[in-house]
Amino acid sequence: MTQFYIKEQKILLSVDCIIFGFEQNKLKVLIGKRKMDPGRGEWSLYGGFVRNDESVDDAADRTLHELTGMRNVYMRQVGAFGAIDRDPGERVVSVAYYALINVADYNTKLQAEHEVEWVDIESVPQMFSDHNAMILKARKMMQQKIKTEPISFQLLPQLFTLTQLQRLYEAVNGEEVDKRNFRKRIKEMDFIEKTELIDKVTSKRGAALYRFNKKMYKEDPNFKL
């Protein structure tokens, strides 16, 4: 520690991770019961305090890895939440991040270890502090981002049907889309490739499976839906 700023008040800095997944045609968020005071037992996002030897982004990466065991996950900063009374324990400013993962890739043992669960975005309970506001802001950011960047593929398996893709867009935006127009627009995108494989699990008739071609997208990234 240096002698600089010794007269200034010290404020704690934390990160909170809003982890979204897509399951059973629902956009879901990963939450659990808080295991510390204040707010023990209340629903909460998973987070932690920023350490002296790490940046805020590094703290978010570490926190996400601790919870999911995953690296190189799509994650973006939502913003800072710093209301004076947001934490009844101490003066804490939190920087929130949202991440997108494929639910099937999440190790169920880690999920059980951390005692977290996937909750439908439309049925999120009252949560600790301003965590509901964090989730709401993160979803709004997703709704804007999904129109200009192919972030939806972070939530889908490598092979997916057009129905799955449509249901994902509807879940993120909270409203139905016109099936004909949606599929017409999708089929105009060269980086969404139709494969010769057929889905016989989720589709009774057997729907064609598609995949996202990252290389082709990078060559022509003019995405807009």
PDB file of C-alpha atoms in Angstrom:
ATOM      1  CA  MET A   1       0.000   0.000   0.000  1.00  0.00           C
ATOM      2  CA  THR A   2       1.173   3.531  -0.767  1.00  0.00           C
ATOM      3  CA  GLN A   3       0.548   6.717   1.156  1.00  0.00           C
ATOM      4  CA  PHE A   4      -1.450   8.249  -1.670  1.00  0.00           C
ATOM      5  CA  TYR A   5      -5.152   8.977  -1.190  1.00  0.00           C
ATOM      6  CA  ILE A   6      -4.931   8.118   2.517  1.00  0.00           C
ATOM      7  CA  LYS A   7      -7.597  10.685   3.312  1.00  0.00           C
ATOM      8  CA  GLU A   8     -10.076   9.213   0.840  1.00  0.00           C
ATOM      9  CA  GLN A   9     -12.783   6.742   1.799  1.00  0.00           C
ATOM     10  CA  LYS A  10     -12.159   3.167   0.672  1.00  0.00           C
ATOM     11  CA  ILE A  11     -14.994   1.526  -1.275  1.00  0.00           C
ATOM     12  CA  LEU A  12     -15.302  -2.189  -2.065  1.00  0.00           C
ATOM     13  CA  LEU A  13     -15.519  -3.239  -5.713  1.00  0.00           C
ATOM     14  CA  SER A  14     -17.222  -6.435  -6.832  1.00  0.00           C
ATOM     15  CA  VAL A  15     -18.369  -8.187 -10.015  1.00  0.00           C
ATOM     16  CA  ASP A  16     -21.644 -10.003 -10.669  1.00  0.00           C
ATOM     17  CA  CYS A  17     -22.128 -12.488 -13.511  1.00  0.00           C
ATOM     18  CA  ILE A  18     -25.452 -12.759 -15.322  1.00  0.00           C
ATOM     19  CA  ILE A  19     -25.195 -16.091 -17.113  1.00  0.00           C
ATOM     20  CA  PHE A  20     -27.801 -16.766 -19.777  1.00  0.00           C
ATOM     21  CA  GLY A  21     -28.667 -20.128 -21.281  1.00  0.00           C
ATOM     22  CA  PHE A  22     -31.324 -21.456 -23.652  1.00  0.00           C
ATOM     23  CA  GLU A  23     -33.251 -24.591 -22.723  1.00  0.00           C
ATOM     24  CA  GLN A  24     -36.670 -26.008 -23.662  1.00  0.00           C
ATOM     25  CA  ASN A  25     -37.330 -22.951 -25.850  1.00  0.00           C
ATOM     26  CA  LYS A  26     -36.834 -20.654 -22.849  1.00  0.00           C
ATOM     27  CA  LEU A  27     -34.190 -18.035 -22.144  1.00  0.00           C
ATOM     28  CA  LYS A  28     -32.869 -18.834 -18.687  1.00  0.00           C
ATOM     29  CA  VAL A  29     -30.556 -17.226 -16.163  1.00  0.00           C
ATOM     30  CA  LEU A  30     -28.343 -18.996 -13.629  1.00  0.00           C
ATOM     31  CA  ILE A  31     -29.041 -18.006 -10.014  1.00  0.00           C
ATOM     32  CA  GLY A  32     -28.688 -19.444  -6.524  1.00  0.00           C
ATOM     33  CA  LYS A  33     -29.314 -18.744  -2.851  1.00  0.00           C
ATOM     34  CA  ARG A  34     -26.865 -16.321  -1.253  1.00  0.00           C
ATOM     35  CA  LYS A  35     -24.498 -18.074   1.189  1.00  0.00           C
ATOM     36  CA  MET A  36     -23.215 -15.064   3.113  1.00  0.00           C
ATOM     37  CA  ASP A  37     -24.494 -12.151   5.151  1.00  0.00           C
ATOM     38  CA  PRO A  38     -26.090  -9.805   4.495  1.00  0.00           C
ATOM     39  CA  GLY A  39     -28.902 -11.379   2.509  1.00  0.00           C
ATOM     40  CA  ARG A  40     -28.111 -14.991   3.346  1.00  0.00           C
ATOM     41  CA  GLY A  41     -30.716 -17.267   1.774  1.00  0.00           C
ATOM     42  CA  GLU A  42     -31.952 -14.704  -0.762  1.00  0.00           C
ATOM     43  CA  TRP A  43     -31.857 -15.403  -4.483  1.00  0.00           C
ATOM     44  CA  SER A  44     -28.736 -13.923  -6.003  1.00  0.00           C
ATOM     45  CA  LEU A  45     -26.435 -13.779  -8.998  1.00  0.00           C
ATOM     46  CA  TYR A  46     -22.999 -15.345  -8.627  1.00  0.00           C
ATOM     47  CA  GLY A  47     -20.266 -12.809  -7.975  1.00  0.00           C
ATOM     48  CA  GLY A  48     -17.232 -11.863  -5.966  1.00  0.00           C
ATOM     49  CA  PHE A  49     -14.891  -9.074  -4.966  1.00  0.00           C
ATOM     50  CA  VAL A  50     -12.144  -7.727  -7.216  1.00  0.00           C
ATOM     51  CA  ARG A  51      -8.688  -8.600  -5.907  1.00  0.00           C
ATOM     52  CA  ASN A  52      -5.762  -6.200  -5.695  1.00  0.00           C
ATOM     53  CA  ASP A  53      -3.813  -8.098  -8.348  1.00  0.00           C
ATOM     54  CA  GLU A  54      -6.520  -8.297 -11.054  1.00  0.00           C
ATOM     55  CA  SER A  55      -8.471  -5.996 -13.333  1.00  0.00           C
ATOM     56  CA  VAL A  56     -12.258  -5.866 -13.246  1.00  0.00           C
ATOM     57  CA  ASP A  57     -12.426  -7.927 -16.455  1.00  0.00           C
ATOM     58  CA  ASP A  58     -10.032 -10.499 -14.986  1.00  0.00           C
ATOM     59  CA  ALA A  59     -12.187 -10.727 -11.855  1.00  0.00           C
ATOM     60  CA  ALA A  60     -15.246 -11.401 -14.004  1.00  0.00           C
ATOM     61  CA  ASP A  61     -13.376 -14.082 -15.972  1.00  0.00           C
ATOM     62  CA  ARG A  62     -12.236 -15.736 -12.757  1.00  0.00           C
ATOM     63  CA  THR A  63     -15.710 -15.631 -11.236  1.00  0.00           C
ATOM     64  CA  LEU A  64     -17.276 -17.114 -14.361  1.00  0.00           C
ATOM     65  CA  HIS A  65     -14.655 -19.869 -14.486  1.00  0.00           C
ATOM     66  CA  GLU A  66     -15.173 -20.714 -10.812  1.00  0.00           C
ATOM     67  CA  LEU A  67     -18.883 -21.175 -11.423  1.00  0.00           C
ATOM     68  CA  THR A  68     -18.888 -22.912 -14.801  1.00  0.00           C
ATOM     69  CA  GLY A  69     -15.388 -24.298 -15.335  1.00  0.00           C
ATOM     70  CA  MET A  70     -15.468 -22.685 -18.794  1.00  0.00           C
ATOM     71  CA  ARG A  71     -12.942 -20.484 -20.594  1.00  0.00           C
ATOM     72  CA  ASN A  72     -13.262 -18.227 -23.644  1.00  0.00           C
ATOM     73  CA  VAL A  73     -16.962 -17.625 -22.993  1.00  0.00           C
ATOM     74  CA  TYR A  74     -18.800 -14.782 -24.717  1.00  0.00           C
ATOM     75  CA  MET A  75     -19.050 -12.115 -22.027  1.00  0.00           C
ATOM     76  CA  ARG A  76     -19.764  -8.389 -22.108  1.00  0.00           C
ATOM     77  CA  GLN A  77     -19.882  -5.692 -19.449  1.00  0.00           C
ATOM     78  CA  VAL A  78     -23.363  -4.493 -18.524  1.00  0.00           C
ATOM     79  CA  GLY A  79     -22.318  -1.533 -16.402  1.00  0.00           C
ATOM     80  CA  ALA A  80     -21.627  -0.337 -12.868  1.00  0.00           C
ATOM     81  CA  PHE A  81     -24.225  -0.414 -10.113  1.00  0.00           C
ATOM     82  CA  GLY A  82     -23.345   1.918  -7.289  1.00  0.00           C
ATOM     83  CA  ALA A  83     -26.404   3.106  -5.378  1.00  0.00           C
ATOM     84  CA  ILE A  84     -25.337   4.197  -1.904  1.00  0.00           C
ATOM     85  CA  ASP A  85     -27.571   1.708  -0.104  1.00  0.00           C
ATOM     86  CA  ARG A  86     -27.402  -1.169  -2.610  1.00  0.00           C
ATOM     87  CA  ASP A  87     -25.555  -3.391  -0.126  1.00  0.00           C
ATOM     88  CA  PRO A  88     -26.613  -3.179   3.534  1.00  0.00           C
ATOM     89  CA  GLY A  89     -23.262  -4.575   4.648  1.00  0.00           C
ATOM     90  CA  GLU A  90     -20.743  -2.082   3.299  1.00  0.00           C
ATOM     91  CA  ARG A  91     -20.370   0.548   0.582  1.00  0.00           C
ATOM     92  CA  VAL A  92     -19.996  -1.734  -2.443  1.00  0.00           C
ATOM     93  CA  VAL A  93     -19.942  -0.842  -6.132  1.00  0.00           C
ATOM     94  CA  SER A  94     -20.541  -3.780  -8.454  1.00  0.00           C
ATOM     95  CA  VAL A  95     -19.685  -4.100 -12.142  1.00  0.00           C
ATOM     96  CA  ALA A  96     -22.071  -6.518 -13.839  1.00  0.00           C
ATOM     97  CA  TYR A  97     -21.264  -8.739 -16.826  1.00  0.00           C
ATOM     98  CA  TYR A  98     -23.473 -10.983 -18.883  1.00  0.00           C
ATOM     99  CA  ALA A  99     -22.294 -14.245 -20.411  1.00  0.00           C
ATOM    100  CA  LEU A 100     -23.850 -16.640 -22.922  1.00  0.00           C
ATOM    101  CA  ILE A 101     -23.310 -20.388 -22.642  1.00  0.00           C
ATOM    102  CA  ASN A 102     -24.810 -23.576 -24.018  1.00  0.00           C
ATOM    103  CA  VAL A 103     -26.658 -25.218 -21.122  1.00  0.00           C
ATOM    104  CA  ALA A 104     -25.597 -28.669 -22.330  1.00  0.00           C
ATOM    105  CA  ASP A 105     -21.921 -27.678 -21.934  1.00  0.00           C
ATOM    106  CA  TYR A 106     -22.330 -26.794 -18.262  1.00  0.00           C
ATOM    107  CA  ASN A 107     -20.984 -29.484 -15.955  1.00  0.00           C
ATOM    108  CA  THR A 108     -23.898 -30.630 -13.789  1.00  0.00           C
ATOM    109  CA  LYS A 109     -21.480 -31.524 -10.966  1.00  0.00           C
ATOM    110  CA  LEU A 110     -20.312 -27.909 -10.785  1.00  0.00           C
ATOM    111  CA  GLN A 111     -23.904 -26.747 -10.892  1.00  0.00           C
ATOM    112  CA  ALA A 112     -24.759 -28.980  -7.938  1.00  0.00           C
ATOM    113  CA  GLU A 113     -21.590 -27.957  -6.088  1.00  0.00           C
ATOM    114  CA  HIS A 114     -22.476 -24.264  -6.299  1.00  0.00           C
ATOM    115  CA  GLU A 115     -26.182 -24.945  -5.734  1.00  0.00           C
ATOM    116  CA  VAL A 116     -27.318 -22.817  -8.642  1.00  0.00           C
ATOM    117  CA  GLU A 117     -30.188 -23.446 -11.028  1.00  0.00           C
ATOM    118  CA  TRP A 118     -31.550 -22.297 -14.364  1.00  0.00           C
ATOM    119  CA  VAL A 119     -34.618 -20.086 -14.006  1.00  0.00           C
ATOM    120  CA  ASP A 120     -36.893 -18.899 -16.817  1.00  0.00           C
ATOM    121  CA  ILE A 121     -36.168 -15.225 -17.536  1.00  0.00           C
ATOM    122  CA  GLU A 122     -39.898 -14.547 -17.344  1.00  0.00           C
ATOM    123  CA  SER A 123     -40.130 -16.021 -13.833  1.00  0.00           C
ATOM    124  CA  VAL A 124     -37.112 -14.573 -12.035  1.00  0.00           C
ATOM    125  CA  PRO A 125     -37.915 -14.194  -8.310  1.00  0.00           C
ATOM    126  CA  GLN A 126     -37.197 -11.164  -6.163  1.00  0.00           C
ATOM    127  CA  MET A 127     -33.452 -11.112  -5.697  1.00  0.00           C
ATOM    128  CA  PHE A 128     -30.825  -9.631  -3.417  1.00  0.00           C
ATOM    129  CA  SER A 129     -30.046  -5.927  -3.790  1.00  0.00           C
ATOM    130  CA  ASP A 130     -30.266  -4.693  -7.410  1.00  0.00           C
ATOM    131  CA  HIS A 131     -29.711  -8.046  -9.109  1.00  0.00           C
ATOM    132  CA  ASN A 132     -33.130  -7.919 -10.785  1.00  0.00           C
ATOM    133  CA  ALA A 133     -32.154  -4.596 -12.354  1.00  0.00           C
ATOM    134  CA  MET A 134     -28.869  -6.112 -13.548  1.00  0.00           C
ATOM    135  CA  ILE A 135     -30.696  -8.955 -15.288  1.00  0.00           C
ATOM    136  CA  LEU A 136     -33.198  -6.564 -16.873  1.00  0.00           C
ATOM    137  CA  LYS A 137     -30.457  -4.309 -18.252  1.00  0.00           C
ATOM    138  CA  ALA A 138     -28.452  -7.284 -19.523  1.00  0.00           C
ATOM    139  CA  ARG A 139     -31.474  -8.642 -21.386  1.00  0.00           C
ATOM    140  CA  LYS A 140     -32.109  -5.276 -23.021  1.00  0.00           C
ATOM    141  CA  MET A 141     -28.493  -5.210 -24.173  1.00  0.00           C
ATOM    142  CA  MET A 142     -28.906  -8.709 -25.614  1.00  0.00           C
ATOM    143  CA  GLN A 143     -32.031  -7.646 -27.467  1.00  0.00           C
ATOM    144  CA  GLN A 144     -30.079  -4.895 -29.201  1.00  0.00           C
ATOM    145  CA  LYS A 145     -26.932  -6.952 -29.785  1.00  0.00           C
ATOM    146  CA  ILE A 146     -28.746  -9.944 -31.269  1.00  0.00           C
ATOM    147  CA  LYS A 147     -29.971  -7.742 -34.128  1.00  0.00           C
ATOM    148  CA  THR A 148     -26.470  -6.822 -35.277  1.00  0.00           C
ATOM    149  CA  GLU A 149     -24.207  -9.670 -34.132  1.00  0.00           C
ATOM    150  CA  PRO A 150     -24.715 -13.460 -34.340  1.00  0.00           C
ATOM    151  CA  ILE A 151     -24.522 -13.900 -30.565  1.00  0.00           C
ATOM    152  CA  SER A 152     -27.444 -16.340 -30.611  1.00  0.00           C
ATOM    153  CA  PHE A 153     -25.120 -19.138 -31.687  1.00  0.00           C
ATOM    154  CA  GLN A 154     -23.362 -18.916 -28.315  1.00  0.00           C
ATOM    155  CA  LEU A 155     -26.558 -20.331 -26.769  1.00  0.00           C
ATOM    156  CA  LEU A 156     -27.256 -23.074 -29.311  1.00  0.00           C
ATOM    157  CA  PRO A 157     -25.629 -26.460 -29.928  1.00  0.00           C
ATOM    158  CA  GLN A 158     -23.255 -26.707 -32.881  1.00  0.00           C
ATOM    159  CA  LEU A 159     -26.071 -28.166 -34.984  1.00  0.00           C
ATOM    160  CA  PHE A 160     -29.527 -26.652 -34.670  1.00  0.00           C
ATOM    161  CA  THR A 161     -32.850 -26.414 -36.497  1.00  0.00           C
ATOM    162  CA  LEU A 162     -34.382 -23.197 -37.802  1.00  0.00           C
ATOM    163  CA  THR A 163     -37.194 -23.700 -35.316  1.00  0.00           C
ATOM    164  CA  GLN A 164     -34.684 -23.704 -32.452  1.00  0.00           C
ATOM    165  CA  LEU A 165     -33.117 -20.521 -33.798  1.00  0.00           C
ATOM    166  CA  GLN A 166     -36.516 -18.860 -34.131  1.00  0.00           C
ATOM    167  CA  ARG A 167     -37.558 -19.886 -30.615  1.00  0.00           C
ATOM    168  CA  LEU A 168     -34.318 -18.431 -29.281  1.00  0.00           C
ATOM    169  CA  TYR A 169     -34.971 -15.052 -30.896  1.00  0.00           C
ATOM    170  CA  GLU A 170     -38.489 -15.082 -29.519  1.00  0.00           C
ATOM    171  CA  ALA A 171     -37.261 -15.976 -26.025  1.00  0.00           C
ATOM    172  CA  VAL A 172     -34.662 -13.199 -25.990  1.00  0.00           C
ATOM    173  CA  ASN A 173     -37.098 -10.565 -27.276  1.00  0.00           C
ATOM    174  CA  GLY A 174     -40.131 -11.802 -25.368  1.00  0.00           C
ATOM    175  CA  GLU A 175     -42.378 -11.805 -28.422  1.00  0.00           C
ATOM    176  CA  GLU A 176     -43.241 -13.993 -31.397  1.00  0.00           C
ATOM    177  CA  VAL A 177     -41.753 -13.401 -34.835  1.00  0.00           C
ATOM    178  CA  ASP A 178     -43.309 -14.064 -38.214  1.00  0.00           C
ATOM    179  CA  LYS A 179     -42.101 -17.529 -39.183  1.00  0.00           C
ATOM    180  CA  ARG A 180     -42.099 -16.958 -42.950  1.00  0.00           C
ATOM    181  CA  ASN A 181     -40.214 -13.662 -42.834  1.00  0.00           C
ATOM    182  CA  PHE A 182     -37.769 -14.958 -40.237  1.00  0.00           C
ATOM    183  CA  ARG A 183     -36.822 -18.018 -42.273  1.00  0.00           C
ATOM    184  CA  LYS A 184     -36.579 -16.017 -45.458  1.00  0.00           C
ATOM    185  CA  ARG A 185     -34.112 -13.667 -43.784  1.00  0.00           C
ATOM    186  CA  ILE A 186     -32.090 -16.528 -42.284  1.00  0.00           C
ATOM    187  CA  LYS A 187     -31.754 -18.311 -45.609  1.00  0.00           C
ATOM    188  CA  GLU A 188     -30.275 -15.142 -47.106  1.00  0.00           C
ATOM    189  CA  MET A 189     -27.350 -15.402 -44.686  1.00  0.00           C
ATOM    190  CA  ASP A 190     -24.564 -17.447 -46.256  1.00  0.00           C
ATOM    191  CA  PHE A 191     -22.889 -18.070 -42.909  1.00  0.00           C
ATOM    192  CA  ILE A 192     -25.876 -20.106 -41.678  1.00  0.00           C
ATOM    193  CA  GLU A 193     -25.292 -23.381 -43.501  1.00  0.00           C
ATOM    194  CA  LYS A 194     -27.775 -26.146 -44.095  1.00  0.00           C
ATOM    195  CA  THR A 195     -26.255 -29.584 -43.497  1.00  0.00           C
ATOM    196  CA  GLU A 196     -27.305 -32.981 -44.807  1.00  0.00           C
ATOM    197  CA  LEU A 197     -28.164 -34.082 -41.275  1.00  0.00           C
ATOM    198  CA  ILE A 198     -31.700 -34.437 -39.949  1.00  0.00           C
ATOM    199  CA  ASP A 199     -32.969 -33.818 -36.423  1.00  0.00           C
ATOM    200  CA  LYS A 200     -35.053 -36.804 -35.362  1.00  0.00           C
ATOM    201  CA  VAL A 201     -35.068 -35.994 -31.651  1.00  0.00           C
ATOM    202  CA  THR A 202     -36.871 -32.654 -31.291  1.00  0.00           C
ATOM    203  CA  SER A 203     -38.698 -32.799 -34.620  1.00  0.00           C
ATOM    204  CA  LYS A 204     -41.329 -35.456 -35.350  1.00  0.00           C
ATOM    205  CA  ARG A 205     -41.081 -34.979 -39.100  1.00  0.00           C
ATOM    206  CA  GLY A 206     -37.314 -34.703 -39.090  1.00  0.00           C
ATOM    207  CA  ALA A 207     -36.091 -31.145 -39.563  1.00  0.00           C
ATOM    208  CA  ALA A 208     -32.893 -30.155 -41.371  1.00  0.00           C
ATOM    209  CA  LEU A 209     -29.960 -29.241 -39.149  1.00  0.00           C
ATOM    210  CA  TYR A 210     -27.954 -26.038 -39.684  1.00  0.00           C
ATOM    211  CA  ARG A 211     -24.652 -24.705 -38.406  1.00  0.00           C
ATOM    212  CA  PHE A 212     -22.957 -21.339 -38.012  1.00  0.00           C
ATOM    213  CA  ASN A 213     -19.902 -20.842 -40.236  1.00  0.00           C
ATOM    214  CA  LYS A 214     -17.620 -18.465 -38.285  1.00  0.00           C
ATOM    215  CA  LYS A 215     -15.083 -18.154 -41.096  1.00  0.00           C
ATOM    216  CA  MET A 216     -17.701 -17.144 -43.637  1.00  0.00           C
ATOM    217  CA  TYR A 217     -19.198 -14.631 -41.209  1.00  0.00           C
ATOM    218  CA  LYS A 218     -15.823 -12.951 -40.686  1.00  0.00           C
ATOM    219  CA  GLU A 219     -15.469 -12.555 -44.436  1.00  0.00           C
ATOM    220  CA  ASP A 220     -18.881 -10.890 -44.704  1.00  0.00           C
ATOM    221  CA  PRO A 221     -19.924  -9.570 -41.268  1.00  0.00           C
ATOM    222  CA  ASN A 222     -22.794  -7.375 -42.511  1.00  0.00           C
ATOM    223  CA  PHE A 223     -25.277  -9.023 -40.186  1.00  0.00           C
ATOM    224  CA  LYS A 224     -28.680  -7.520 -39.468  1.00  0.00           C
ATOM    225  CA  LEU A 225     -31.858  -9.284 -38.450  1.00  0.00           C
TER     226      LEU A 225
END
